[in-house]
Coordinates of C-alpha atoms in Angstrom, one line a residue:
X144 CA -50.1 -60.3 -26.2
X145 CA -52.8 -62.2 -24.2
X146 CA -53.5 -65.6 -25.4
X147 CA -56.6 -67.8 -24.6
X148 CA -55.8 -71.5 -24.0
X149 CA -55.3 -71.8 -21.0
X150 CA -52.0 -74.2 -19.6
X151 CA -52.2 -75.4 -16.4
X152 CA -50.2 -78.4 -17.1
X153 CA -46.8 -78.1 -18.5
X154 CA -43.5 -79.0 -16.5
X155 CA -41.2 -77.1 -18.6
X156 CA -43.2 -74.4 -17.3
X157 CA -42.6 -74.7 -14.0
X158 CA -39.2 -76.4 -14.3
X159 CA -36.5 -73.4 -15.5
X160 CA -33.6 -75.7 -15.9
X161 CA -31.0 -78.3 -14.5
X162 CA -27.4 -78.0 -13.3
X163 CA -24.9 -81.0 -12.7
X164 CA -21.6 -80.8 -11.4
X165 CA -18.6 -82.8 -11.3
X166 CA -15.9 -82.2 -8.9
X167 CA -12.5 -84.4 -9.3
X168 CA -8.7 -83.9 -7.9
X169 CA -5.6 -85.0 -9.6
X170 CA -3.5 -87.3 -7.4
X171 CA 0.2 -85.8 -6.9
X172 CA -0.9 -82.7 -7.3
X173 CA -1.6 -80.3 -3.6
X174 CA -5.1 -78.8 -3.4
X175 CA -5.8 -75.5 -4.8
X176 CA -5.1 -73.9 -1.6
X177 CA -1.4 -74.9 -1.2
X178 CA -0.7 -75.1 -4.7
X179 CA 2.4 -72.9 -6.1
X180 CA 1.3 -71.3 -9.3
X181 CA 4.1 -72.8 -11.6
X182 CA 2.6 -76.2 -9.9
X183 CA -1.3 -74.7 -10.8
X184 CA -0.7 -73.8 -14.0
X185 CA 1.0 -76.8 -14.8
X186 CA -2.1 -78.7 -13.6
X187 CA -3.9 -76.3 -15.2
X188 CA -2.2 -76.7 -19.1
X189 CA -2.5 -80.6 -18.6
X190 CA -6.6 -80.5 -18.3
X191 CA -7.1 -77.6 -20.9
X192 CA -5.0 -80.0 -23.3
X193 CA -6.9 -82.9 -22.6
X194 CA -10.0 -81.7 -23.6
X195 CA -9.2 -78.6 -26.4
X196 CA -8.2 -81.3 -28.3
X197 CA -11.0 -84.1 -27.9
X198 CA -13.9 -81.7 -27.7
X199 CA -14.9 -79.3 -30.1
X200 CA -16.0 -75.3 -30.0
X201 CA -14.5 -75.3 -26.5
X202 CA -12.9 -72.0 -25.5
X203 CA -9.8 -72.0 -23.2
X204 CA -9.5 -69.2 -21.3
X205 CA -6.3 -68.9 -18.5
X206 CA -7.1 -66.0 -16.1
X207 CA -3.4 -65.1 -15.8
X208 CA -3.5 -64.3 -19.5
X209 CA -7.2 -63.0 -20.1
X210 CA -9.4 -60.9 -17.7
X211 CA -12.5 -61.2 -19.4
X212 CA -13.8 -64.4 -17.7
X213 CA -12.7 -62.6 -14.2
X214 CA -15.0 -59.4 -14.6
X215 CA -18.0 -61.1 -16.2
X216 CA -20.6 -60.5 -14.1
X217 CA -23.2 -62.5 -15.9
X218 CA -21.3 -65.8 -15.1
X219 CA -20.8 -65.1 -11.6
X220 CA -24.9 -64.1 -10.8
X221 CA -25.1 -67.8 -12.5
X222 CA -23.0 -69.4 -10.3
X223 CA -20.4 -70.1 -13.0
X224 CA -18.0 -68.1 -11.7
X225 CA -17.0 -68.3 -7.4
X226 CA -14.9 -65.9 -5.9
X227 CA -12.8 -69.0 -5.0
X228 CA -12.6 -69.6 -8.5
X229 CA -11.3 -65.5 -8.7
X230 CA -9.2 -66.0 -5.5
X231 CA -6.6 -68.3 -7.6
X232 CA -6.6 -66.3 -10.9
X233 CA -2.9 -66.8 -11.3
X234 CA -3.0 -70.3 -11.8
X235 CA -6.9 -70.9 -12.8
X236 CA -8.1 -71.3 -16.2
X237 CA -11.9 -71.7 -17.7
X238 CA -13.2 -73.4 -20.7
X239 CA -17.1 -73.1 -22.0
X240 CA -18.7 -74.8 -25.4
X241 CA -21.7 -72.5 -25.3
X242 CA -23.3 -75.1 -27.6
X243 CA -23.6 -77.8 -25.0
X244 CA -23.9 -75.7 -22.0
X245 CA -20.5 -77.2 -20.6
X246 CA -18.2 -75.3 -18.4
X247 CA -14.8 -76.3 -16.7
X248 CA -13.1 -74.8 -14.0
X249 CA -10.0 -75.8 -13.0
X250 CA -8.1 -74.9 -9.9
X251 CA -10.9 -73.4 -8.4
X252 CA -11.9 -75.2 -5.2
X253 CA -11.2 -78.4 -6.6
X254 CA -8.5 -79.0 -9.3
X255 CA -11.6 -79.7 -11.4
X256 CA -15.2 -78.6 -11.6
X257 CA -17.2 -79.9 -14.5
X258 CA -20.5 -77.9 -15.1
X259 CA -23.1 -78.7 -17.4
X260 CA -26.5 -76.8 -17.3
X261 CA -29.4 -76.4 -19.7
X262 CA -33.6 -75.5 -19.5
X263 CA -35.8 -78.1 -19.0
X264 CA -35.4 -81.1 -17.2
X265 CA -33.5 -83.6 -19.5
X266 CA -30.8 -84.1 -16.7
X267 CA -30.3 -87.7 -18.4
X268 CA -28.8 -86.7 -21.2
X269 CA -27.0 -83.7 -19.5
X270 CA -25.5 -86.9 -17.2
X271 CA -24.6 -88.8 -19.9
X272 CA -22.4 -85.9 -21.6
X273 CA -20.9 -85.1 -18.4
X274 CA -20.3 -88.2 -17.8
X275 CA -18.3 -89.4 -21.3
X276 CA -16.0 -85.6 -20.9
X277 CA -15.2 -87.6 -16.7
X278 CA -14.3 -91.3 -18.1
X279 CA -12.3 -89.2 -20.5
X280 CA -10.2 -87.1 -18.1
X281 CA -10.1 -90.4 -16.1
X282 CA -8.7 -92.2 -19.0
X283 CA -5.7 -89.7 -19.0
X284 CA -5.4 -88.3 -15.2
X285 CA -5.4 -90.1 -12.3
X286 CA -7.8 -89.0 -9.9
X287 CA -7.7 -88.5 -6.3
X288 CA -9.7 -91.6 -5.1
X289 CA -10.0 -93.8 -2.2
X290 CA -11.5 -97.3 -2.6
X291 CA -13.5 -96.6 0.9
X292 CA -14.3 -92.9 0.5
X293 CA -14.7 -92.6 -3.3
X294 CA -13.5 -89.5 -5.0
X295 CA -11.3 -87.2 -2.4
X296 CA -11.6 -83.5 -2.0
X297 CA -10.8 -80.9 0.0
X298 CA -14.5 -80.1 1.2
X299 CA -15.9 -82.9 3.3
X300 CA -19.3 -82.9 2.2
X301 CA -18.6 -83.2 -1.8
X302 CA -16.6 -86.6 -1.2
X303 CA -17.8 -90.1 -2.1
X304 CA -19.5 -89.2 -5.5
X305 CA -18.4 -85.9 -6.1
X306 CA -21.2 -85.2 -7.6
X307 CA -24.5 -82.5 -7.1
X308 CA -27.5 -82.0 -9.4
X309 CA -30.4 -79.7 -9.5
X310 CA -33.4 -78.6 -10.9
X311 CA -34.4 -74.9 -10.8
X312 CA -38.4 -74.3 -10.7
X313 CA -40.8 -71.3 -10.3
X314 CA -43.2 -72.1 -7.6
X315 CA -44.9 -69.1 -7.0
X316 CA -47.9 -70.7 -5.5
X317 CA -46.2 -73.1 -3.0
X318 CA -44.7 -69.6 -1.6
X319 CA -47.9 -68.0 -1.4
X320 CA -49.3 -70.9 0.8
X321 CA -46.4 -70.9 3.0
X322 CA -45.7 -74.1 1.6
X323 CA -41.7 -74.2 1.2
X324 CA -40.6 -74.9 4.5
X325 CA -42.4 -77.8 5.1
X326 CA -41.2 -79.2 1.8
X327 CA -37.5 -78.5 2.5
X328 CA -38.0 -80.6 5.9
X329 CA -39.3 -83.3 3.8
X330 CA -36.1 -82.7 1.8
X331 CA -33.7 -82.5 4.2
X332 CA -34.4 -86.0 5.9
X333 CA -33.6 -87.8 2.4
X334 CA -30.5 -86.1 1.8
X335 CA -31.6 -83.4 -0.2
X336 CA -32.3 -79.6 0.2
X337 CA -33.9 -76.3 -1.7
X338 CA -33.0 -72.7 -1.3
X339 CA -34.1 -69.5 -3.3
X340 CA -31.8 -69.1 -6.3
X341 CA -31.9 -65.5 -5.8
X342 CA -31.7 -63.8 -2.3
X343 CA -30.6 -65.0 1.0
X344 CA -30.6 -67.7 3.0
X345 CA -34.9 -68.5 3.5
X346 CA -35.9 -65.5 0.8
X347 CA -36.5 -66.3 -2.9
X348 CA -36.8 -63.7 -5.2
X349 CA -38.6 -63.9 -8.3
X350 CA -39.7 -67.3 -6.2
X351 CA -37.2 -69.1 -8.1
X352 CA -35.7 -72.3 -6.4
X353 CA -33.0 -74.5 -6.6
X354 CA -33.7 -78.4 -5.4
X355 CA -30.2 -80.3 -5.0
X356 CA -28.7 -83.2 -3.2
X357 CA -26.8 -82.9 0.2
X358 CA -25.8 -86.2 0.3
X359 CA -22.8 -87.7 -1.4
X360 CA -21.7 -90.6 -0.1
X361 CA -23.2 -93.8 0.3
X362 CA -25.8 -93.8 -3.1
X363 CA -24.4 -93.6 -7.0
X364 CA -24.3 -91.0 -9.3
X365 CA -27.9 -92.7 -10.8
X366 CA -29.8 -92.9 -7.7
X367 CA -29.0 -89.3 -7.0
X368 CA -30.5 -88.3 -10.6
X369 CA -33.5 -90.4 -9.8
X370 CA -34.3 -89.1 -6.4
X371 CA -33.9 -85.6 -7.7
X372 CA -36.0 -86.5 -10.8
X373 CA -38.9 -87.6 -8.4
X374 CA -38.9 -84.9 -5.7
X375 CA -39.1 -82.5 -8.4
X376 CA -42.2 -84.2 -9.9
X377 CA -43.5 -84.4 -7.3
X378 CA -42.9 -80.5 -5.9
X379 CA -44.4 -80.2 -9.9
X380 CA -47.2 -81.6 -9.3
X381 CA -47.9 -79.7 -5.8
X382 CA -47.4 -76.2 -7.4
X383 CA -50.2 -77.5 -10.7
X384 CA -52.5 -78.6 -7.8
X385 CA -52.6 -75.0 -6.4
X386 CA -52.7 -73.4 -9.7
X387 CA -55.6 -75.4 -10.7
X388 CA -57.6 -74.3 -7.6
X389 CA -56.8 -71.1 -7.4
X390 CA -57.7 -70.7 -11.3
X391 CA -60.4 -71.8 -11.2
X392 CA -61.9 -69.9 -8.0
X393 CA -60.0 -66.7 -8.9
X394 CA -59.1 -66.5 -12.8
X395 CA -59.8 -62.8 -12.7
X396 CA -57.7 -62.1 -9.9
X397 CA -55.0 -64.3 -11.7
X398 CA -55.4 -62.3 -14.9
X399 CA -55.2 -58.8 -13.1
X400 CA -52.4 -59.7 -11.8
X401 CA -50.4 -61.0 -14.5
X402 CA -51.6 -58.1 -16.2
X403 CA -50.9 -56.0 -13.5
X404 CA -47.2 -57.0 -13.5
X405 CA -46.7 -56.3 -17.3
X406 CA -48.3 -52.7 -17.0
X407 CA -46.2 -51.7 -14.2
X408 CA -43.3 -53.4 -15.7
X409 CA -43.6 -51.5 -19.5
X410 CA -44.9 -48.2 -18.2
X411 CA -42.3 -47.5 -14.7
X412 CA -39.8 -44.7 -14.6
X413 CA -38.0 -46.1 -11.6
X414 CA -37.5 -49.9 -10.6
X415 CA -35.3 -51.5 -7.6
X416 CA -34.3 -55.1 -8.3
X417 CA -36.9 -56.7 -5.6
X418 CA -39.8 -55.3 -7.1
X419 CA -38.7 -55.9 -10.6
X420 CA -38.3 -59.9 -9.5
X421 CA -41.5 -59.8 -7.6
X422 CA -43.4 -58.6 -11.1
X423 CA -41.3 -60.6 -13.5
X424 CA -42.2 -63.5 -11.4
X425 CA -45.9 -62.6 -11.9
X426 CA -45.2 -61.9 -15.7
X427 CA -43.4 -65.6 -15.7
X428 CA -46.6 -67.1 -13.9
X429 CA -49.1 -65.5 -16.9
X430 CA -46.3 -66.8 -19.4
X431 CA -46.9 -70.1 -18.1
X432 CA -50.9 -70.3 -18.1
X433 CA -50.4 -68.9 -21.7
X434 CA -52.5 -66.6 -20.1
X435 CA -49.3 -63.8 -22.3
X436 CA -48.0 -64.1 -24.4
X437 CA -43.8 -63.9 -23.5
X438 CA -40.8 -66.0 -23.4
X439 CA -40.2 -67.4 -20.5
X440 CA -36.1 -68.0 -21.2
X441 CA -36.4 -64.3 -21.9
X442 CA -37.9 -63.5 -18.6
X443 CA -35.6 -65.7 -17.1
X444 CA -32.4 -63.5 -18.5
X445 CA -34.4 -60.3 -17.2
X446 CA -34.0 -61.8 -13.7
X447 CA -30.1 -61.6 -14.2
X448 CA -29.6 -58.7 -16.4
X449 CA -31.4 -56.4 -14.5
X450 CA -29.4 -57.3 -10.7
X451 CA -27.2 -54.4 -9.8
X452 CA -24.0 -55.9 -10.4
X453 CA -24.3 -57.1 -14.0
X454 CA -26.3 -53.4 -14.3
X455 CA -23.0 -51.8 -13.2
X456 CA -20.6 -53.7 -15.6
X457 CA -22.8 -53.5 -18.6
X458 CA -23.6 -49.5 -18.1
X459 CA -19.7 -49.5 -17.5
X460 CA -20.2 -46.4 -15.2
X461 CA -20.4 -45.4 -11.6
X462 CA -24.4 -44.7 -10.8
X463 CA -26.1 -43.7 -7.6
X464 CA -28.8 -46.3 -6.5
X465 CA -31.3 -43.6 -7.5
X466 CA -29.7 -43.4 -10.9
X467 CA -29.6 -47.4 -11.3
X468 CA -33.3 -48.0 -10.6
X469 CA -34.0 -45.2 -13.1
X470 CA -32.1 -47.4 -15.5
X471 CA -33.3 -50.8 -14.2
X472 CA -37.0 -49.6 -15.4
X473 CA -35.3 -48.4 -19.2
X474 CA -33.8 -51.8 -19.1
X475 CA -36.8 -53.8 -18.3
X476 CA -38.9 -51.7 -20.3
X477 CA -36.7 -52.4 -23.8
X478 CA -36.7 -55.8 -23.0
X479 CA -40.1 -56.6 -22.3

């Protein structure tokens, strides 16, 4: 369980994965909000055709035919699913190729919402697949677009590029130094932004956060992926800084309370979701100083599997809160 080398220096460690989204309208067609649904799931039959047949291992799923996608939990605490997206189920259809990570939604907010995510930070090649699936829907739809304001769609702040990325790390020593606020001003006055993956609005559980672009407009697809690519070395390399200070004045401390964490976490009878995040996050931190042995994509999943929601659907039974952090700590437990 305990290993004894030491990493202070890995950025897969810190960096838990990238997201990249696409969002692109089909000219003639109304937005989602005033489509009819004979009009939406014509749209809607035109996409999944388009791609079913050029890419392979994709799934089509059309909510007005299949319920599964609409009750899976798991892809809505991931941000896959929107209750947008849920809003126009009888015209709104989903396709996934779990092999590449890829996910489409169409007639959610925007007629089309290309989704791409993966671990690690290879957001270059993620780009360049989301990027050939685009130039071939372009090659066979014509997009809403405007030679002044680049691709149109129906929320203001997505328009020009249409495009967002980010990166999703575990900086659990920039939040212990109070350190994210000043970071997200820094952020904010080059078009970009961070926010706790899991909570609300300034809390991040599991101090888990997502850095993304704000801006849109004026600056390509590539300079976004860059200026993402070096803010997030650069937040890297702050959170190593720390670590290396901190382990080498207080290693013990460090080790207690990694250890701490996977005591608590293997031996409790009862477990709400904050405190499970809190340790996990702890568990993750000794994980990445090899200082445990544990899979970090593992701990990741905990994060999600264990929130209340996904709890519910997968227990597929009504449960006092009581009742639910009884069966958070079973769950935890098994899986660690």
């Amino acid at each position: 369980m305990q290993s004894n080398n030491v990493n202070k220096d890995n950025s897969f460690n810190i960096i838990m994965g990238s997201r990249l989204k696409l969002y692109r309208n089909i000219e003639g067609y109304k937005f989602t909000n005033k489509l009819e649904v004979e009009e939406g799931r014509r749209l809607s039959e035109k996409v999944t055709d388009i791609l079913a047949n050029n890419i392979e291992n994709i799934k089509v799923i059309n909510l007005w035919e299949d319920e599964e996608i609409e009750n899976g939990s798991i892809y809505k605490e991931s941000g896959i699913i929107t209750e947008k997206f849920n809003k126009n189920k009888d015209f709104a259809s989903f396709l996934i190729n779990k092999e590449k990570k890829l996910y489409v939604m169409i007639n959610e907010e925007n007629h089309i919402r290309l989704q791409i995510e993966n671990s690690g930070n290879n957001i270059k090649e993620m780009y360049n697949t989301l990027n050939d699936i685009d130039d071939l829907l372009e090659e066979n739809l014509n997009y809403s677009f405007d030679e002044k304001f680049g691709y149109l769609t129906p929320n203001i702040k997505n328009i020009g590029t249409a495009f967002t990325c980010s990166i999703i790390m575990h900086l659990p020593m920039l939040t212990s130094r109070d350190r994210i606020t000043n970071i997200n001003k820094g952020l904010k006055r080059i078009g970009m932004a961070m926010q706790g993956l899991y909570g609300e609005k300034a809390k991040a559980y599991g101090d888990v956060y997502e850095i993304y672009n704000e801006i849109t407009t004026g600056i390509s697809e590539e300079e976004i992926l860059e200026n993402l690519l070096t803010v997030s070395e650069n937040i890297k390399n702050e959170e190593i800084n720390i670590r290396e200070e901190v382990l080498e004045k207080y290693s013990e401390e460090i080790e207690d309370r990694v250890f701490r964490a996977y005591g608590i976490l293997k031996n409790a009878r009862i477990l709400n979701w904050l405190e499970a995040m809190a340790l996990i996050s702890d568990l993750r931190l000794g994980a990445e100083l090899s200082l445990i042995d544990m899979n970090k994509c593992d701990l990741d999943k905990i994060m999600i599997l264990t929130r209340d929601s996904v709890m519910k659907e997968n227990l597929n039974k009504m449960l006092s809160s009581r009742e639910l952090r009884i069966e958070r700590a079973k769950l935890v437990k098994e899986l660690i």
